Coordinates of C-alpha atoms in Angstrom, one line a residue:
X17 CA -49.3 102.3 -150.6
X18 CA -46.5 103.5 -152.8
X19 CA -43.0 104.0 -150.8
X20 CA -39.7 106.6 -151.0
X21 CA -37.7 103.8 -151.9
X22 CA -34.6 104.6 -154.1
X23 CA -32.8 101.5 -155.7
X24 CA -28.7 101.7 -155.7
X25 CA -27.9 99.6 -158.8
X26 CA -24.6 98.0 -158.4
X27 CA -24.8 95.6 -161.5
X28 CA -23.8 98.8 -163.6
X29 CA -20.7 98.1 -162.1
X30 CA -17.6 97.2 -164.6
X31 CA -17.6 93.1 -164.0
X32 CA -21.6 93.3 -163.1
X33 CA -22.0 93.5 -160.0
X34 CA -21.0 95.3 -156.4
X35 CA -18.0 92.7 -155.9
X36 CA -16.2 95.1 -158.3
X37 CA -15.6 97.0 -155.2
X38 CA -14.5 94.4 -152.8
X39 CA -12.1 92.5 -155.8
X40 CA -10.4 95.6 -156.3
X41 CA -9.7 96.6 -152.7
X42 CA -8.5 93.1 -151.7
X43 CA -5.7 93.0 -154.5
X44 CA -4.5 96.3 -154.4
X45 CA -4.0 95.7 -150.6
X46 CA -2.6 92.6 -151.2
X47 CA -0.2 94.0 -153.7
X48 CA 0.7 97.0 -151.5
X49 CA 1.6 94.5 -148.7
X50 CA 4.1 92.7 -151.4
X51 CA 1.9 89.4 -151.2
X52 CA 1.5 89.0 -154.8
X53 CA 4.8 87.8 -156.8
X54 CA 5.5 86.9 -159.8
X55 CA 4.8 83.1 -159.3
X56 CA 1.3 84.0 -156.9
X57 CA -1.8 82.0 -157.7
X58 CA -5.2 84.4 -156.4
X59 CA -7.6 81.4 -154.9
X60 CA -11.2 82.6 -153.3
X61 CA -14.1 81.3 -152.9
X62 CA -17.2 82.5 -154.2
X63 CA -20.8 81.9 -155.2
X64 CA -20.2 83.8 -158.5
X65 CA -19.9 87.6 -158.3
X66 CA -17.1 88.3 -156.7
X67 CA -15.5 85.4 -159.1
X68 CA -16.4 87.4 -162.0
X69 CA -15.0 90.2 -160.7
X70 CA -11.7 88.6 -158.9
X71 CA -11.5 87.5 -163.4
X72 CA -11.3 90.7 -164.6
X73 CA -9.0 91.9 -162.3
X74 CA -6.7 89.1 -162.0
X75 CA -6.8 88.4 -166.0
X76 CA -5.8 92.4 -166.7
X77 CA -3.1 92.2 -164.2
X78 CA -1.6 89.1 -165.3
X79 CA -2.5 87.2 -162.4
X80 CA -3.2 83.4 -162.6
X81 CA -6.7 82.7 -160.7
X82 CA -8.5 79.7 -159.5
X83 CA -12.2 80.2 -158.2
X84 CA -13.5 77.4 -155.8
X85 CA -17.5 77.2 -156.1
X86 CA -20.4 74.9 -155.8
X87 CA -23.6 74.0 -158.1
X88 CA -25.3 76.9 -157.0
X89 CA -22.9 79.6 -159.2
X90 CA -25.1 80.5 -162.3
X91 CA -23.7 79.1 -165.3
X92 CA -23.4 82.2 -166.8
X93 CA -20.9 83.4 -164.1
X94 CA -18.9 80.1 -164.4
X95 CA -19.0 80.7 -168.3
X96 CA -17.6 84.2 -167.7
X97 CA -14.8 83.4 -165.4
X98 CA -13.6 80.7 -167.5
X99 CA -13.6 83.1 -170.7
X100 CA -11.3 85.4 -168.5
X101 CA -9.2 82.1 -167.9
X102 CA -10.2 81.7 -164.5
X103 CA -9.5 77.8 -163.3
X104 CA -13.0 77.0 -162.2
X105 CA -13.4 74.2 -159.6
X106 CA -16.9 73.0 -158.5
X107 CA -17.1 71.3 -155.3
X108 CA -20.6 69.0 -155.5
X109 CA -20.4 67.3 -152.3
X110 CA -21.7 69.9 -149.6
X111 CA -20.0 69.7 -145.9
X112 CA -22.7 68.0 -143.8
X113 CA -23.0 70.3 -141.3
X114 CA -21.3 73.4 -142.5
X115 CA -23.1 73.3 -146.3
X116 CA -21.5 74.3 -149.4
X117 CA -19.8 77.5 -148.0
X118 CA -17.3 75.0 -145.7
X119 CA -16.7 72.3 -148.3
X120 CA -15.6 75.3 -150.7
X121 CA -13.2 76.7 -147.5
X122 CA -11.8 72.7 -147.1
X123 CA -10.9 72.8 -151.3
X124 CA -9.4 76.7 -150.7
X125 CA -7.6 75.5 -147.6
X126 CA -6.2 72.4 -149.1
X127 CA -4.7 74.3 -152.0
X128 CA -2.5 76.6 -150.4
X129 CA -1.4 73.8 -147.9
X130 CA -0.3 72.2 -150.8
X131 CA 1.5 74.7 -152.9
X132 CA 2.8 77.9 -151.3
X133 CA 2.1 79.8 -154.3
X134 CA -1.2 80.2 -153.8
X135 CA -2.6 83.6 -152.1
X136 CA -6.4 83.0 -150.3
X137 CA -7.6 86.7 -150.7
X138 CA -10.6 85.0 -147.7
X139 CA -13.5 87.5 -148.6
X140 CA -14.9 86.6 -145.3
X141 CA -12.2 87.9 -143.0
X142 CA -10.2 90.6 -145.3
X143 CA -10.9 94.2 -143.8
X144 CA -10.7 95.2 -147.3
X145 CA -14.0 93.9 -148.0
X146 CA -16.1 96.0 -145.4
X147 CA -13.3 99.3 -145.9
X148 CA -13.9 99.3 -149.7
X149 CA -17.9 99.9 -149.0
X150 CA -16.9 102.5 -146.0
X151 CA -14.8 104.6 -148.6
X152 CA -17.0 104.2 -151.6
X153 CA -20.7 102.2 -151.3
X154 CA -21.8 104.3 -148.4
X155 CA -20.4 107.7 -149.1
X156 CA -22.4 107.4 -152.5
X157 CA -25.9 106.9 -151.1
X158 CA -25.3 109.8 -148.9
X159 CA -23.7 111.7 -152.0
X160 CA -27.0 111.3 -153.6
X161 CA -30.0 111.1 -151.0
X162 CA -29.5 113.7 -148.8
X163 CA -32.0 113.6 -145.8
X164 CA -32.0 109.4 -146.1
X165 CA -33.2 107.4 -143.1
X166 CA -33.1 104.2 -143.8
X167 CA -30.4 101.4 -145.7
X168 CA -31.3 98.2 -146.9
X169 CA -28.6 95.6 -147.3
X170 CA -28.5 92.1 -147.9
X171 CA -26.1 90.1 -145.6
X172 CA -23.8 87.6 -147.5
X173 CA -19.9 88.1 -145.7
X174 CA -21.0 90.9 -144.2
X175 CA -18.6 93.5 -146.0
X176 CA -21.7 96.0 -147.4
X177 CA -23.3 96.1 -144.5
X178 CA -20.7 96.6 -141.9
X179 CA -18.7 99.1 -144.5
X180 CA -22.0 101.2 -144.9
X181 CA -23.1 101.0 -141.1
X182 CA -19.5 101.9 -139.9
X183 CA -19.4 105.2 -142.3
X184 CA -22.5 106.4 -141.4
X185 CA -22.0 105.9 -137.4
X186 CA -18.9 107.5 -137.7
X187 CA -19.5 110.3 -140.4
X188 CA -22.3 111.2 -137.5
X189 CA -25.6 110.3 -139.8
X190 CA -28.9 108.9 -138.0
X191 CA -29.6 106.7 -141.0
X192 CA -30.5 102.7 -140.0
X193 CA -28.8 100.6 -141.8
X194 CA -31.1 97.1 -141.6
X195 CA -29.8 93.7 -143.1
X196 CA -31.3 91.8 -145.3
X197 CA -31.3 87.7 -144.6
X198 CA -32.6 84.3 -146.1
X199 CA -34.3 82.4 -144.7
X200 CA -32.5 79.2 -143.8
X201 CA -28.8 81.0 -143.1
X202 CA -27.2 80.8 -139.8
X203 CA -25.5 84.5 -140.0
X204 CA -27.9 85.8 -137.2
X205 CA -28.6 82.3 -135.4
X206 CA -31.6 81.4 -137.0
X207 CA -32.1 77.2 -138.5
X208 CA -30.0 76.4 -141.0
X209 CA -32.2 75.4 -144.4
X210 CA -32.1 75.0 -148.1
X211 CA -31.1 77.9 -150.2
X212 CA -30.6 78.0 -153.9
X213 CA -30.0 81.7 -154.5
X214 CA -26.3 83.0 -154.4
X215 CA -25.3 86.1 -152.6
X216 CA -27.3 86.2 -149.6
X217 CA -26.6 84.4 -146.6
X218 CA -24.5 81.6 -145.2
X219 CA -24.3 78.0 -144.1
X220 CA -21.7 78.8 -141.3
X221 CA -21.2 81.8 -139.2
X222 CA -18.8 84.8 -140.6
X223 CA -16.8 87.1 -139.0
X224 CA -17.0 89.9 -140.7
X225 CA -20.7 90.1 -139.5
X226 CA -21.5 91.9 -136.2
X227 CA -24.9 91.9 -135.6
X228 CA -25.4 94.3 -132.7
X229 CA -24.0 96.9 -135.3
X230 CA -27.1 96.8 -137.5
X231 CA -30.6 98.5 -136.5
X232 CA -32.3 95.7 -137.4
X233 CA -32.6 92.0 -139.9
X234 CA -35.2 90.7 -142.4
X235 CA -35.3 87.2 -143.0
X236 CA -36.8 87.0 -146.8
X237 CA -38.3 83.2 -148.2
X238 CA -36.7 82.9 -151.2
X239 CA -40.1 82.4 -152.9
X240 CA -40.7 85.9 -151.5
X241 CA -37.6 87.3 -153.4
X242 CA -38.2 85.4 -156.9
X243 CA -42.1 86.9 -156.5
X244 CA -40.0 90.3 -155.7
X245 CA -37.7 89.8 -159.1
X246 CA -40.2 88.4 -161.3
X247 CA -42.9 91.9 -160.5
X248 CA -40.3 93.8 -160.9
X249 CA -38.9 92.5 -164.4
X250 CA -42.8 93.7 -165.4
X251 CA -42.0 96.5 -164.7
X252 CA -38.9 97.1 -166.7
X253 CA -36.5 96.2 -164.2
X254 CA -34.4 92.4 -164.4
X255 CA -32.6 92.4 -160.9
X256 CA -30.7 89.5 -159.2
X257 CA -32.1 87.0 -157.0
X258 CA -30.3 88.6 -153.8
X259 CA -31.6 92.6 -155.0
X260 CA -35.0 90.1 -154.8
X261 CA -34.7 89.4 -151.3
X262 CA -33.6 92.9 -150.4
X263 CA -36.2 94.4 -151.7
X264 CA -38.7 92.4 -150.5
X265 CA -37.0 92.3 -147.0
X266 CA -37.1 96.6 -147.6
X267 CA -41.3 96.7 -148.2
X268 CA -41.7 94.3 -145.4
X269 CA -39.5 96.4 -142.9
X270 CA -41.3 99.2 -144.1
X271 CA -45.2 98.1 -143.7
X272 CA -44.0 97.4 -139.8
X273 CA -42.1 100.7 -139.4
X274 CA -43.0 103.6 -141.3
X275 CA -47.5 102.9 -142.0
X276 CA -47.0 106.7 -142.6
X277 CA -44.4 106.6 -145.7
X278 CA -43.0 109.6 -143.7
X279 CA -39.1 107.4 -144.4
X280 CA -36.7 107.9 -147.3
X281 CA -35.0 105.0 -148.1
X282 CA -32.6 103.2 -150.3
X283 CA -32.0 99.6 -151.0
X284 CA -28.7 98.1 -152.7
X285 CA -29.1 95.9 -155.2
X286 CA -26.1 93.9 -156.1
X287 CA -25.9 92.7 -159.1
X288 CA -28.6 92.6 -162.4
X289 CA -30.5 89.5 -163.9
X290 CA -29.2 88.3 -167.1
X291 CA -27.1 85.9 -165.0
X292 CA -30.2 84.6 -163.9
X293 CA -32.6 84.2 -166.7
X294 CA -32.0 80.3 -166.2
X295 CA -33.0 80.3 -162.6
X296 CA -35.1 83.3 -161.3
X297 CA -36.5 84.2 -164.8
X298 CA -36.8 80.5 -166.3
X299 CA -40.3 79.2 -164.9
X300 CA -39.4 75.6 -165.7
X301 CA -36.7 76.0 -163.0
X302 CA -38.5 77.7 -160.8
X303 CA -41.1 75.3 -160.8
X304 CA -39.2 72.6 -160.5
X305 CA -37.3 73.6 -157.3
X306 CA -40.5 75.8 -155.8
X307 CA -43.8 74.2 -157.1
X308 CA -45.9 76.3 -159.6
X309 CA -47.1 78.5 -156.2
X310 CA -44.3 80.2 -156.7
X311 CA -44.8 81.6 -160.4
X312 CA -48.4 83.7 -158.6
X313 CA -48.0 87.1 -158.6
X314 CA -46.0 89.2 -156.0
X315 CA -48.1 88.9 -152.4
X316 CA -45.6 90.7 -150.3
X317 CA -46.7 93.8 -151.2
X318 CA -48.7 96.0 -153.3
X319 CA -47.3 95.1 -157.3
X320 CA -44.4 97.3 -157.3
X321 CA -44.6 100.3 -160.0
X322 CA -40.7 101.9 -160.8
X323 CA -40.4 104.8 -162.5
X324 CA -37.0 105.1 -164.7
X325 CA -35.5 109.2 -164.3
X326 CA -32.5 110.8 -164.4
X327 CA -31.6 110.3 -161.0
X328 CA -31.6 107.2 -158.7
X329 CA -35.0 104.9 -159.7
X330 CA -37.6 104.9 -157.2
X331 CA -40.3 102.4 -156.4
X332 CA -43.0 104.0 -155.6

C-alpha cells in the first residue's frame, strides 16, 4: 500500500546535513553572549554531522575548533573537518557503562578543565539546539504541507524533535510529532545495545529529550534502516543511515496507525549518503558487521517507489 509520505531533505543543507541549523544557532548565541574572544578554542562532541558543520562555521569565522569523536564518525566526515582545519580527536576506548557518547564527554570535559580557552558549545544541553528547529525546521514543514498530520523524527540530542514538537503545540497545530529511536539506545529507557550508525540515539540519557512531549517512539533495528537506505538508493534516492531508520520507523508507525492511508505525513531526513558509501552502501561492510541477511531486500515494507517533482518528494 503506497503512503502520503513527504521526505524533508536536510542534506541539501550548506555543510550537508541538518546540523547546519543547530552549528549556526549555538555560535551566534554564543557570540552574542560575548563567550567567544579572540583567544576561544570551540570544543563539541559529535558523531560527525554537526562536526562538519561546527568546521565550516568555525573555519569562516576564524575560529580555532577541536571535534572530540569515536570510530563510529564516517571517514568522510573526519576527512572533511580536518580539510576545514578542524583538530580531530578519536577517542577508541568506549566508557564501560556510558558507551562512546560518555568517554567523548570525559575527553570534552578534560579539555576545558585544562585550559580556559576552550568554549564546550554541549549540543546536548544548549537551548539553541531545540530553538534553532522551533524557528526554522518546523515552521518549514508547515510552510509547505499544509493540512499535515503526522512528523517523523529521529531522536539523537533531542534538539529536532523537541524544536518541532514545541512549535507546533504552541503555534496551535494537531500534527503528531513521533520520534524515531534505535534500537539498543537508552534515550526512552529501553536496553542499551550495539549501534554502529551515527545520528540516532544514545548510550546515556539526554536532557534535552522529554519524552512525554512526543505522541509517540519507534525503535528501528538498524538492519531495518540499512534495508530502508539500500531500497531506497534503487530508487534514485542515497540517504543517510539515520534518514534509514526514520523512515523505516515512519512505514512501521503507519501500517499500525493509519491501515486507511487517510494521514499526510512527513519524515526528516538528516543528512544524504555519500558519507556513507563505505558503511551503509559498501556490502563488504555490511556484511561483515550484519551477516549477508542483511543485504536481502527491504522486508519492512512494501519496496518503496519515490517519485522526484517539483515540490517536496513523496514515497508513495
Amino acid at each position: 500500500m503506497g503512503r502520503n509520505l513527504q521526505v524533508k531533505y536536510e542534506g541539501f543543507n550548506f555543510a550537508g546535513s541538518i546540523k547546519f541549523r543547530v552549528a549556526r544557532a549555538m555560535i551566534d548565541a554564543a557570540e552574542k553572549e560575548k563567550a567567544i574572544g579572540p583567544d576561544t578554542v570551540l570544543v563539541e562532541s559529535s558523531s560527525g554531522n554537526l562536526g562538519v558543520a561546527l568546521s565550516v562555521i568555525a573555519a569562516s569565522r576564524h575560529i580555532p575548533f577541536v571535534c572530540v569523536t569515536d570510530p563510529r564518525c564516517n571517514a568522510l566526515a573526519a576527512k572533511l573537518m580536518r580539510a576545514l582545519g578542524t583538530d580531530v580527536r578519536v577517542v577508541h576506548d568506549a566508557d564501560p557503562q556510558s558507551g562512546y557518547l560518555q568517554a567523548r564527554l570525559d575527553v570534552v570535559a578534560a579539555l576545558c578543565a585544562e585550559d580556559e580557552r576552550y568554549l564546550w558549545l554541549n549540543q546536548y544541553s544548549n537551548p539553541a539546539n531545540w530553538i534553532s528547529h522551533y524557528e526554522t525546521t518546523a515552521p518549514d514543514i508547515a510552510a509547505h504541507s499544509p493540512g499535515l498530520d503526522v512528523v517523523f523524527v529521529g531522536v539523537g540530542t533531542g534538539g529536532t524533535a523537541m524544536g518541532c514538537v514545541r512549535y507546533f503545540r504552541e503555534h496551535g497545530h494537531s500534527v503528531r510529532v513521533v520520534g524515531i529511536d534505535a534500537v539498543g539506545s537508552v534515550t526512552f529507557g529501553t536496553p542499551a545495545g550495539r549501534r554502529l550508525l551515527p545520528g540516532i540515539g544514545a548510550s546515556t540519557r539526554l536532557p534535552l529529550v522529554e519524552p512525554g512531549l512526543l505522541d509517540g517512539v519507534v525503535h528501528v533495528a538498524e538492519t531495518d534502516a540499512l534495508a530502508m537506505c539500500r531500497a531506497l538508493a534503487r530508487r534514485g534516492f542515497l540517504l543517510g543511515g539515520s534518514a534509514g531508520s526514520v523512515l523505516a520507523g515512519a512505514m512501521e508507525w503507519l501500517r499500525l496507525n493509519d491501515p486507511g492511508n487517510r494521514l499526510k505525513s512527513v519524515a526528516v531526513a538528516a543528512d544524504l549518503g555519500e558519507r556513507y558509501l563505505e558503511t551503509v552502501y559498501d556490502d563488504l561492510w555490511v556484511t561483515a558487521h550484519f551477516g549477508p541477511e542483511a543485504l536481502e531486500p527491504c522486508l519492512i515494507a512494501p519496496e518503496p517507489s519515490v517519485r522526484v517533482g517539483g515540490g517536496p518528494e513523496e514515497i508513495r
